[in-house]
mmCIF file of C-alpha atoms in Angstrom:
data_model
loop_
_atom_site.group_PDB
_atom_site.id
_atom_site.type_symbol
_atom_site.label_atom_id
_atom_site.label_comp_id
_atom_site.label_asym_id
_atom_site.label_seq_id
_atom_site.Cartn_x
_atom_site.Cartn_y
_atom_site.Cartn_z
ATOM 1 C CA UNK W 17 6.398 -60.485 139.110
ATOM 2 C CA UNK W 18 7.036 -63.914 140.446
ATOM 3 C CA UNK W 19 6.721 -65.544 137.122
ATOM 4 C CA UNK W 20 8.285 -62.963 135.477
ATOM 5 C CA UNK W 21 5.566 -61.839 132.403
ATOM 6 C CA UNK W 22 5.629 -58.503 132.928
ATOM 7 C CA UNK W 23 9.669 -58.006 132.855
ATOM 8 C CA UNK W 24 9.625 -60.387 129.832
ATOM 9 C CA UNK W 25 7.087 -58.064 127.958
ATOM 10 C CA UNK W 26 9.459 -55.082 129.046
ATOM 11 C CA UNK W 27 12.203 -57.207 127.594
ATOM 12 C CA UNK W 28 10.366 -57.990 124.743
ATOM 13 C CA UNK W 29 9.275 -54.341 123.826
ATOM 14 C CA UNK W 30 13.164 -53.582 124.270
ATOM 15 C CA UNK W 31 14.449 -55.941 122.325
ATOM 16 C CA UNK W 32 11.975 -54.829 119.326
ATOM 17 C CA UNK W 33 12.707 -51.064 119.871
ATOM 18 C CA UNK W 34 16.717 -51.946 119.640
ATOM 19 C CA UNK W 35 16.114 -53.857 116.305
ATOM 20 C CA UNK W 36 14.202 -50.734 115.371
ATOM 21 C CA UNK W 37 17.041 -48.764 116.121
ATOM 22 C CA UNK W 38 19.873 -50.687 114.721
ATOM 23 C CA UNK W 39 17.780 -50.637 111.133
ATOM 24 C CA UNK W 40 16.752 -47.439 111.258
ATOM 25 C CA UNK W 41 20.619 -46.159 111.817
ATOM 26 C CA UNK W 42 21.955 -48.589 108.974
ATOM 27 C CA UNK W 43 19.132 -47.007 106.334
ATOM 28 C CA UNK W 44 20.358 -43.668 107.878
ATOM 29 C CA UNK W 45 23.942 -44.449 108.220
ATOM 30 C CA UNK W 46 23.279 -45.105 104.465
ATOM 31 C CA UNK W 47 21.333 -42.103 103.685
ATOM 32 C CA UNK W 48 24.205 -39.796 105.640
ATOM 33 C CA UNK W 49 26.592 -41.168 103.143
ATOM 34 C CA UNK W 50 24.433 -40.191 99.845
ATOM 35 C CA UNK W 51 23.751 -37.120 101.666
ATOM 36 C CA UNK W 52 27.023 -35.696 102.359
ATOM 37 C CA UNK W 53 28.086 -37.255 99.234
ATOM 38 C CA UNK W 54 25.917 -35.614 96.987
ATOM 39 C CA UNK W 55 26.765 -32.809 98.772
ATOM 40 C CA UNK W 56 30.234 -32.596 98.412
ATOM 41 C CA UNK W 57 29.660 -33.516 94.301
ATOM 42 C CA UNK W 58 27.391 -30.737 93.804
ATOM 43 C CA UNK W 59 29.591 -28.285 95.515
ATOM 44 C CA UNK W 60 32.398 -29.795 93.827
ATOM 45 C CA UNK W 61 30.563 -29.867 90.546
ATOM 46 C CA UNK W 62 28.720 -26.375 90.085
ATOM 47 C CA UNK W 63 28.755 -23.489 91.543
ATOM 48 C CA UNK W 64 25.496 -23.264 93.060
ATOM 49 C CA UNK W 65 25.361 -21.863 96.919
ATOM 50 C CA UNK W 66 26.176 -24.266 99.960
ATOM 51 C CA UNK W 67 22.479 -24.175 101.203
ATOM 52 C CA UNK W 68 21.184 -24.687 97.627
ATOM 53 C CA UNK W 69 23.996 -27.965 97.028
ATOM 54 C CA UNK W 70 22.895 -29.156 100.476
ATOM 55 C CA UNK W 71 18.906 -29.117 99.564
ATOM 56 C CA UNK W 72 19.534 -30.757 96.474
ATOM 57 C CA UNK W 73 21.576 -33.609 98.618
ATOM 58 C CA UNK W 74 19.062 -33.581 101.144
ATOM 59 C CA UNK W 75 15.953 -34.400 98.466
ATOM 60 C CA UNK W 76 18.480 -37.363 97.204
ATOM 61 C CA UNK W 77 19.119 -39.157 100.636
ATOM 62 C CA UNK W 78 15.240 -38.461 101.021
ATOM 63 C CA UNK W 79 14.217 -40.374 98.398
ATOM 64 C CA UNK W 80 17.033 -43.420 99.083
ATOM 65 C CA UNK W 81 15.838 -43.405 102.487
ATOM 66 C CA UNK W 82 11.615 -43.668 102.223
ATOM 67 C CA UNK W 83 13.057 -46.984 99.851
ATOM 68 C CA UNK W 84 15.608 -48.166 103.167
ATOM 69 C CA UNK W 85 12.512 -47.785 105.280
ATOM 70 C CA UNK W 86 9.667 -48.822 103.938
ATOM 71 C CA UNK W 87 11.561 -51.881 102.296
ATOM 72 C CA UNK W 88 14.107 -52.890 105.514
ATOM 73 C CA UNK W 89 13.462 -50.969 108.931
ATOM 74 C CA UNK W 90 9.654 -51.049 108.278
ATOM 75 C CA UNK W 91 9.010 -53.552 106.073
ATOM 76 C CA UNK W 92 6.479 -55.172 109.069
ATOM 77 C CA UNK W 93 4.454 -52.171 109.901
ATOM 78 C CA UNK W 94 1.113 -51.874 108.236
ATOM 79 C CA UNK W 95 1.297 -51.354 104.310
ATOM 80 C CA UNK W 96 -2.384 -50.346 104.001
ATOM 81 C CA UNK W 97 -2.960 -46.295 103.039
ATOM 82 C CA UNK W 98 0.198 -45.786 101.253
ATOM 83 C CA UNK W 99 -0.645 -42.166 99.644
ATOM 84 C CA UNK W 100 -1.393 -41.112 103.064
ATOM 85 C CA UNK W 101 2.071 -42.560 104.177
ATOM 86 C CA UNK W 102 4.089 -41.149 101.514
ATOM 87 C CA UNK W 103 1.994 -37.589 102.148
ATOM 88 C CA UNK W 104 2.971 -38.076 105.590
ATOM 89 C CA UNK W 105 6.500 -39.207 104.948
ATOM 90 C CA UNK W 106 6.971 -36.199 102.736
ATOM 91 C CA UNK W 107 5.851 -33.767 105.266
ATOM 92 C CA UNK W 108 8.257 -34.969 108.154
ATOM 93 C CA UNK W 109 10.805 -35.050 105.544
ATOM 94 C CA UNK W 110 10.394 -31.376 104.583
ATOM 95 C CA UNK W 111 10.114 -30.480 107.918
ATOM 96 C CA UNK W 112 13.414 -32.526 108.461
ATOM 97 C CA UNK W 113 15.371 -30.671 105.644
ATOM 98 C CA UNK W 114 14.405 -27.334 107.140
ATOM 99 C CA UNK W 115 15.984 -28.489 110.373
ATOM 100 C CA UNK W 116 18.597 -29.833 108.730
ATOM 101 C CA UNK W 117 19.005 -26.869 106.058
ATOM 102 C CA UNK W 118 18.074 -24.228 108.712
ATOM 103 C CA UNK W 119 20.994 -25.274 111.026
ATOM 104 C CA UNK W 120 23.546 -24.708 107.908
ATOM 105 C CA UNK W 121 21.949 -21.794 106.595
ATOM 106 C CA UNK W 122 22.865 -20.017 110.160
ATOM 107 C CA UNK W 123 26.169 -21.301 110.211
ATOM 108 C CA UNK W 124 27.028 -19.906 106.851
ATOM 109 C CA UNK W 125 25.019 -16.533 106.657
ATOM 110 C CA UNK W 126 24.905 -16.087 110.431
ATOM 111 C CA UNK W 127 28.533 -16.921 111.012
ATOM 112 C CA UNK W 128 30.312 -16.736 108.091
ATOM 113 C CA UNK W 129 31.654 -20.234 108.249
ATOM 114 C CA UNK W 130 31.489 -21.072 104.838
ATOM 115 C CA UNK W 131 34.799 -23.576 104.467
ATOM 116 C CA UNK W 132 34.451 -27.078 102.850
ATOM 117 C CA UNK W 133 35.226 -28.604 106.424
ATOM 118 C CA UNK W 134 32.683 -25.990 108.561
ATOM 119 C CA UNK W 135 30.323 -26.646 106.096
ATOM 120 C CA UNK W 136 30.560 -30.249 106.156
ATOM 121 C CA UNK W 137 30.656 -30.362 109.822
ATOM 122 C CA UNK W 138 27.363 -28.192 110.471
ATOM 123 C CA UNK W 139 25.501 -29.695 107.975
ATOM 124 C CA UNK W 140 26.750 -33.531 109.738
ATOM 125 C CA UNK W 141 25.259 -31.889 112.760
ATOM 126 C CA UNK W 142 22.060 -30.812 111.235
ATOM 127 C CA UNK W 143 21.411 -34.105 109.796
ATOM 128 C CA UNK W 144 21.747 -35.337 113.623
ATOM 129 C CA UNK W 145 19.423 -33.300 114.960
ATOM 130 C CA UNK W 146 16.771 -33.918 111.897
ATOM 131 C CA UNK W 147 17.626 -37.672 112.536
ATOM 132 C CA UNK W 148 16.248 -37.236 115.744
ATOM 133 C CA UNK W 149 13.134 -35.626 114.753
ATOM 134 C CA UNK W 150 12.720 -37.975 112.055
ATOM 135 C CA UNK W 151 12.629 -41.233 113.675
ATOM 136 C CA UNK W 152 9.946 -40.145 116.480
ATOM 137 C CA UNK W 153 7.779 -38.859 113.711
ATOM 138 C CA UNK W 154 8.474 -41.866 110.861
ATOM 139 C CA UNK W 155 7.994 -44.029 113.605
ATOM 140 C CA UNK W 156 4.873 -42.679 115.280
ATOM 141 C CA UNK W 157 2.858 -41.012 112.417
ATOM 142 C CA UNK W 158 4.329 -42.476 108.774
ATOM 143 C CA UNK W 159 5.210 -46.628 109.728
ATOM 144 C CA UNK W 160 2.629 -47.310 111.971
ATOM 145 C CA UNK W 161 2.802 -50.651 114.163
ATOM 146 C CA UNK W 162 0.485 -53.165 113.244
ATOM 147 C CA UNK W 163 -1.314 -54.514 116.480
ATOM 148 C CA UNK W 164 0.025 -57.115 118.143
ATOM 149 C CA UNK W 165 -1.230 -60.556 117.506
ATOM 150 C CA UNK W 166 -3.589 -61.587 120.550
ATOM 151 C CA UNK W 167 -3.540 -57.706 121.431
ATOM 152 C CA UNK W 168 -7.711 -57.746 121.228
ATOM 153 C CA UNK W 169 -7.795 -61.467 123.512
ATOM 154 C CA UNK W 170 -7.636 -59.917 127.105
ATOM 155 C CA UNK W 171 -10.464 -57.789 126.163
ATOM 156 C CA UNK W 172 -12.348 -60.167 124.871
ATOM 157 C CA UNK W 173 -11.834 -62.805 127.683
ATOM 158 C CA UNK W 174 -13.151 -59.850 130.033
ATOM 159 C CA UNK W 175 -16.242 -59.439 127.797
ATOM 160 C CA UNK W 176 -17.011 -63.179 127.542
ATOM 161 C CA UNK W 177 -16.002 -63.457 131.060
ATOM 162 C CA UNK W 178 -19.089 -60.847 132.076
ATOM 163 C CA UNK W 179 -21.246 -62.102 129.716
ATOM 164 C CA UNK W 180 -21.086 -65.984 131.605
ATOM 165 C CA UNK W 181 -21.138 -63.982 134.835
ATOM 166 C CA UNK W 182 -24.454 -62.060 133.697
ATOM 167 C CA UNK W 183 -26.072 -64.997 132.084
ATOM 168 C CA UNK W 184 -25.145 -66.834 135.956
ATOM 169 C CA UNK W 185 -27.037 -64.301 137.405
ATOM 170 C CA UNK W 186 -30.396 -64.865 134.901
ATOM 171 C CA UNK W 187 -30.354 -68.537 135.350
ATOM 172 C CA UNK W 188 -29.742 -68.154 139.275
#
């Protein structure tokens, strides 16, 4: 630790995580505006029930967010297997949709809180809870990190050292 190498590795990981959180937050913030904007527009222009309007808004935001996550937040991540990536993204997005709109459903139909202000508050809370789940699932399962360059080197160096030691024993 005197050379600071293990501390700098932790610092590098922390900086990468902070950058990832900032990018995720930027895309998510824009997606939040899309979600709430579409939600209120649909509620204002149609006679759809609140949760149906919310589901439509969530689906529009999911499409918007995929583009932002793939081409901005996680553009450096593995791009192989787009079908699998899209399938996992949609699966976890649907779970987030259920979390988000489940809270709105509970507030609206369980407690009768259905004024425009109350609907927006519970939509916002639902988005927040679902966002925690989405961040974890997207970074863990959907947009997997590429192996770091040189990550295999310590193992290769150890294998080379072991092979050299074995050869030395045979000669000696």
